[in-house]
CSV table of C-alpha atoms in Angstrom, one decimal:
chain,number,residue,atom,x,y,z
A,1,UNK,CA,39.1,26.1,-6.7
A,2,UNK,CA,37.5,24.9,-3.5
A,3,UNK,CA,39.7,25.1,-0.5
A,4,UNK,CA,38.4,21.7,0.5
A,5,UNK,CA,40.2,19.9,-2.3
A,6,UNK,CA,43.7,19.9,-3.7
A,7,UNK,CA,42.4,20.9,-7.2
A,8,UNK,CA,39.6,20.6,-9.7
A,9,UNK,CA,39.6,18.6,-12.9
A,10,UNK,CA,36.9,18.1,-15.6
A,11,UNK,CA,36.7,14.5,-16.7
A,12,UNK,CA,34.7,13.5,-19.7
A,13,UNK,CA,34.1,9.8,-20.6
A,14,UNK,CA,32.9,9.3,-24.2
A,15,UNK,CA,31.8,6.4,-26.2
A,16,UNK,CA,35.1,4.8,-27.3
A,17,UNK,CA,36.1,1.4,-26.2
A,18,UNK,CA,38.3,1.6,-23.1
A,19,UNK,CA,36.0,3.1,-20.5
A,20,UNK,CA,38.2,1.2,-17.9
A,21,UNK,CA,40.7,4.0,-18.5
A,22,UNK,CA,38.3,6.7,-17.6
A,23,UNK,CA,36.8,4.9,-14.6
A,24,UNK,CA,40.2,4.1,-13.2
A,25,UNK,CA,41.4,7.7,-13.7
A,26,UNK,CA,38.3,8.9,-11.8
A,27,UNK,CA,39.0,6.5,-9.0
A,28,UNK,CA,42.7,7.7,-8.7
A,29,UNK,CA,41.8,11.4,-8.9
A,30,UNK,CA,39.3,11.0,-6.1
A,31,UNK,CA,41.8,9.1,-4.0
A,32,UNK,CA,44.3,12.0,-4.6
A,33,UNK,CA,41.7,14.5,-3.1
A,34,UNK,CA,40.9,16.0,-6.5
A,35,UNK,CA,37.4,17.4,-7.0
A,36,UNK,CA,36.1,15.9,-10.3
A,37,UNK,CA,33.5,17.4,-12.5
A,38,UNK,CA,32.3,14.4,-14.5
A,39,UNK,CA,30.6,14.3,-17.9
A,40,UNK,CA,29.5,10.9,-19.3
A,41,UNK,CA,28.1,10.7,-22.8
A,42,UNK,CA,25.1,8.6,-23.7
A,43,UNK,CA,27.4,6.4,-25.8
A,44,UNK,CA,29.7,6.0,-22.9
A,45,UNK,CA,26.9,4.7,-20.8
A,46,UNK,CA,26.3,2.0,-23.4
A,47,UNK,CA,30.0,1.1,-23.5
A,48,UNK,CA,30.2,1.0,-19.7
A,49,UNK,CA,27.3,-1.6,-19.7
A,50,UNK,CA,29.1,-3.6,-22.4
A,51,UNK,CA,32.6,-3.5,-21.1
A,52,UNK,CA,32.1,-3.6,-17.3
A,53,UNK,CA,29.8,-5.2,-14.7
A,54,UNK,CA,28.8,-1.7,-13.4
A,55,UNK,CA,25.1,-1.0,-13.4
A,56,UNK,CA,25.4,2.7,-13.9
A,57,UNK,CA,22.1,4.6,-13.4
A,58,UNK,CA,20.9,6.8,-16.2
A,59,UNK,CA,20.5,10.2,-14.6
A,60,UNK,CA,23.4,12.5,-13.5
A,61,UNK,CA,22.3,12.8,-9.9
A,62,UNK,CA,22.0,9.1,-9.6
A,63,UNK,CA,25.3,8.5,-11.3
A,64,UNK,CA,26.9,11.0,-8.9
A,65,UNK,CA,25.6,9.1,-5.9
A,66,UNK,CA,26.5,5.7,-7.3
A,67,UNK,CA,30.1,6.6,-8.2
A,68,UNK,CA,30.6,8.6,-5.0
A,69,UNK,CA,29.8,5.5,-3.0
A,70,UNK,CA,31.7,3.2,-5.3
A,71,UNK,CA,34.9,5.2,-5.1
A,72,UNK,CA,34.5,6.5,-1.5
A,73,UNK,CA,34.4,10.1,-2.6
A,74,UNK,CA,34.0,12.8,0.1
A,75,UNK,CA,30.9,14.9,0.2
A,76,UNK,CA,30.9,17.4,-2.7
A,77,UNK,CA,34.1,15.8,-4.3
A,78,UNK,CA,32.3,14.4,-7.3
A,79,UNK,CA,29.9,16.4,-9.4
A,80,UNK,CA,28.2,14.8,-12.4
A,81,UNK,CA,26.5,16.9,-15.1
A,82,UNK,CA,24.2,16.0,-18.0
A,83,UNK,CA,24.8,16.7,-21.7
A,84,UNK,CA,22.6,19.8,-21.8
A,85,UNK,CA,23.3,21.3,-18.3
A,86,UNK,CA,24.5,24.6,-19.8
A,87,UNK,CA,24.7,26.3,-16.4
A,88,UNK,CA,27.3,23.8,-15.2
A,89,UNK,CA,30.7,25.5,-14.3
A,90,UNK,CA,32.5,23.7,-17.1
A,91,UNK,CA,30.4,25.6,-19.7
A,92,UNK,CA,32.1,28.9,-18.9
A,93,UNK,CA,35.6,30.1,-18.7
A,94,UNK,CA,34.8,31.9,-15.4
A,95,UNK,CA,33.8,28.6,-13.7
A,96,UNK,CA,35.6,25.8,-15.5
A,97,UNK,CA,38.6,24.0,-13.9
A,98,UNK,CA,42.0,24.7,-15.4
A,99,UNK,CA,42.4,21.1,-16.6
A,100,UNK,CA,40.2,18.7,-18.6
A,101,UNK,CA,40.7,15.1,-19.7
A,102,UNK,CA,38.6,13.3,-22.2
A,103,UNK,CA,39.2,9.6,-21.5
A,104,UNK,CA,38.5,7.6,-23.5
A,105,UNK,CA,38.0,10.1,-26.4
A,106,UNK,CA,35.9,8.7,-29.2
A,107,UNK,CA,36.9,9.8,-32.7
A,108,UNK,CA,33.5,11.5,-33.0
A,109,UNK,CA,34.2,13.6,-29.9
A,110,UNK,CA,37.7,14.3,-31.3
A,111,UNK,CA,36.2,15.6,-34.5
A,112,UNK,CA,33.6,17.8,-32.7
A,113,UNK,CA,36.2,19.2,-30.3
A,114,UNK,CA,38.6,20.0,-33.2
A,115,UNK,CA,35.9,21.8,-35.1
A,116,UNK,CA,34.5,23.7,-32.1
A,117,UNK,CA,31.0,22.1,-32.5
A,118,UNK,CA,29.8,22.6,-28.9
A,119,UNK,CA,26.7,20.5,-29.5
A,120,UNK,CA,26.7,19.1,-26.0
A,121,UNK,CA,28.3,19.9,-22.6
A,122,UNK,CA,31.4,17.7,-23.3
A,123,UNK,CA,32.2,19.5,-26.5
A,124,UNK,CA,31.4,22.9,-25.0
A,125,UNK,CA,33.7,22.2,-21.9
A,126,UNK,CA,36.6,21.3,-24.2
A,127,UNK,CA,35.9,24.4,-26.3
A,128,UNK,CA,36.1,26.5,-23.1
A,129,UNK,CA,39.5,24.9,-22.2
A,130,UNK,CA,40.9,25.6,-25.6
A,131,UNK,CA,39.7,29.2,-25.8
A,132,UNK,CA,41.0,29.9,-22.3
A,133,UNK,CA,44.4,28.4,-23.2
A,134,UNK,CA,44.1,25.8,-20.4
A,135,UNK,CA,45.1,22.2,-20.2
A,136,UNK,CA,43.2,19.7,-22.4
A,137,UNK,CA,44.2,16.0,-22.5
A,138,UNK,CA,42.6,13.7,-25.0
A,139,UNK,CA,42.9,9.9,-24.8
A,140,UNK,CA,41.7,8.4,-28.1
A,141,UNK,CA,41.2,4.6,-28.5
A,142,UNK,CA,40.8,3.6,-32.1
A,143,UNK,CA,42.6,1.3,-34.5
A,144,UNK,CA,43.6,2.0,-37.1
A,145,UNK,CA,43.5,5.8,-37.3
A,146,UNK,CA,42.2,7.3,-40.5
A,147,UNK,CA,43.7,10.4,-42.1
A,148,UNK,CA,40.8,12.3,-40.7
A,149,UNK,CA,41.6,11.2,-37.1
A,150,UNK,CA,45.2,12.0,-37.5
A,151,UNK,CA,44.5,15.4,-38.9
A,152,UNK,CA,42.2,16.2,-36.0
A,153,UNK,CA,44.9,15.1,-33.5
A,154,UNK,CA,47.5,17.3,-35.2
A,155,UNK,CA,45.1,20.2,-35.3
A,156,UNK,CA,44.3,19.9,-31.6
A,157,UNK,CA,48.0,19.4,-30.7
A,158,UNK,CA,48.8,22.6,-32.5
A,159,UNK,CA,46.1,24.3,-30.4
A,160,UNK,CA,47.9,23.2,-27.3
A,161,UNK,CA,46.0,20.0,-26.4
A,162,UNK,CA,48.0,16.9,-25.4
A,163,UNK,CA,47.0,13.6,-27.1
A,164,UNK,CA,47.8,10.4,-25.2
A,165,UNK,CA,46.7,7.4,-27.3
A,166,UNK,CA,45.5,4.5,-25.1
A,167,UNK,CA,48.5,2.4,-26.2
A,168,UNK,CA,50.1,0.9,-23.0
A,169,UNK,CA,53.7,0.1,-23.0
A,170,UNK,CA,55.1,-3.3,-21.9
A,171,UNK,CA,58.6,-2.6,-20.5
A,172,UNK,CA,57.0,-2.9,-17.0
A,173,UNK,CA,56.0,-6.5,-18.0
A,174,UNK,CA,52.3,-6.1,-17.0
A,175,UNK,CA,50.7,-9.2,-15.6
A,176,UNK,CA,47.1,-8.2,-15.9
A,177,UNK,CA,44.7,-6.0,-17.9
A,178,UNK,CA,44.5,-3.8,-14.8
A,179,UNK,CA,48.2,-3.1,-14.9
A,180,UNK,CA,47.9,-2.1,-18.6
A,181,UNK,CA,45.1,0.3,-17.8
A,182,UNK,CA,47.2,1.7,-15.0
A,183,UNK,CA,50.1,2.4,-17.4
A,184,UNK,CA,47.9,4.9,-19.3
A,185,UNK,CA,46.3,6.3,-16.2
A,186,UNK,CA,49.7,7.0,-14.7
A,187,UNK,CA,50.7,8.9,-17.8
A,188,UNK,CA,47.6,11.1,-17.6
A,189,UNK,CA,48.1,11.7,-13.9
A,190,UNK,CA,51.7,12.8,-14.5
A,191,UNK,CA,50.5,15.2,-17.2
A,192,UNK,CA,48.1,16.7,-14.7
A,193,UNK,CA,50.8,17.0,-12.1
A,194,UNK,CA,49.1,14.7,-9.7
A,195,UNK,CA,51.3,12.4,-7.7
A,196,UNK,CA,50.9,8.7,-8.6
A,197,UNK,CA,52.4,5.4,-7.6
A,198,UNK,CA,50.9,3.3,-10.4
A,199,UNK,CA,54.0,3.4,-12.6
A,200,UNK,CA,57.6,4.1,-11.5
A,201,UNK,CA,59.4,6.9,-13.4
A,202,UNK,CA,61.8,5.6,-16.1
A,203,UNK,CA,65.0,4.5,-14.5
A,204,UNK,CA,63.7,4.2,-11.0
A,205,UNK,CA,63.2,0.4,-11.4
A,206,UNK,CA,66.3,-0.3,-13.3
A,207,UNK,CA,69.3,-2.0,-11.8
């Protein structure tokens, strides 16, 4: 871990609907002085163009510069790697961060991770986290779930991964889509042990 930052986390954004969760999580982790090693699948780039107004460049170095400026990251705080950059730190247990989040996690990525496919850097990074018995958080966004999806989630949970479906609660009475996104992002940050003020702890806001 670099002494310059509070900690390091791998964040993968895959091609499920709900890229807003991943982008907001990225923004919050950077604001919390976390160094983020970011992996964006090709399908995720299509979804970002569909679901947001962001004009995300196509190459990792361009994405790094664009997102660093967008979210006011410090120099070296955000590192973006391409799908076949096998020399990236996340590809080896000796260099990978101790935590990885796949948000959102497509059911295709869920399947590949559950089976140890390692056909691209996202799948390999998740495989590394599992084999090293580190923290892996998966945020699937699909409806309904098939038996295959549920079996993969059960299998990964038994391996030690944490599955947080992108299913926001409503007891906070959200007044906007952004507040619903923050509900899930807050749960992820709490799992990572990163301080957050997006969502009060249960009971803190009760009379």
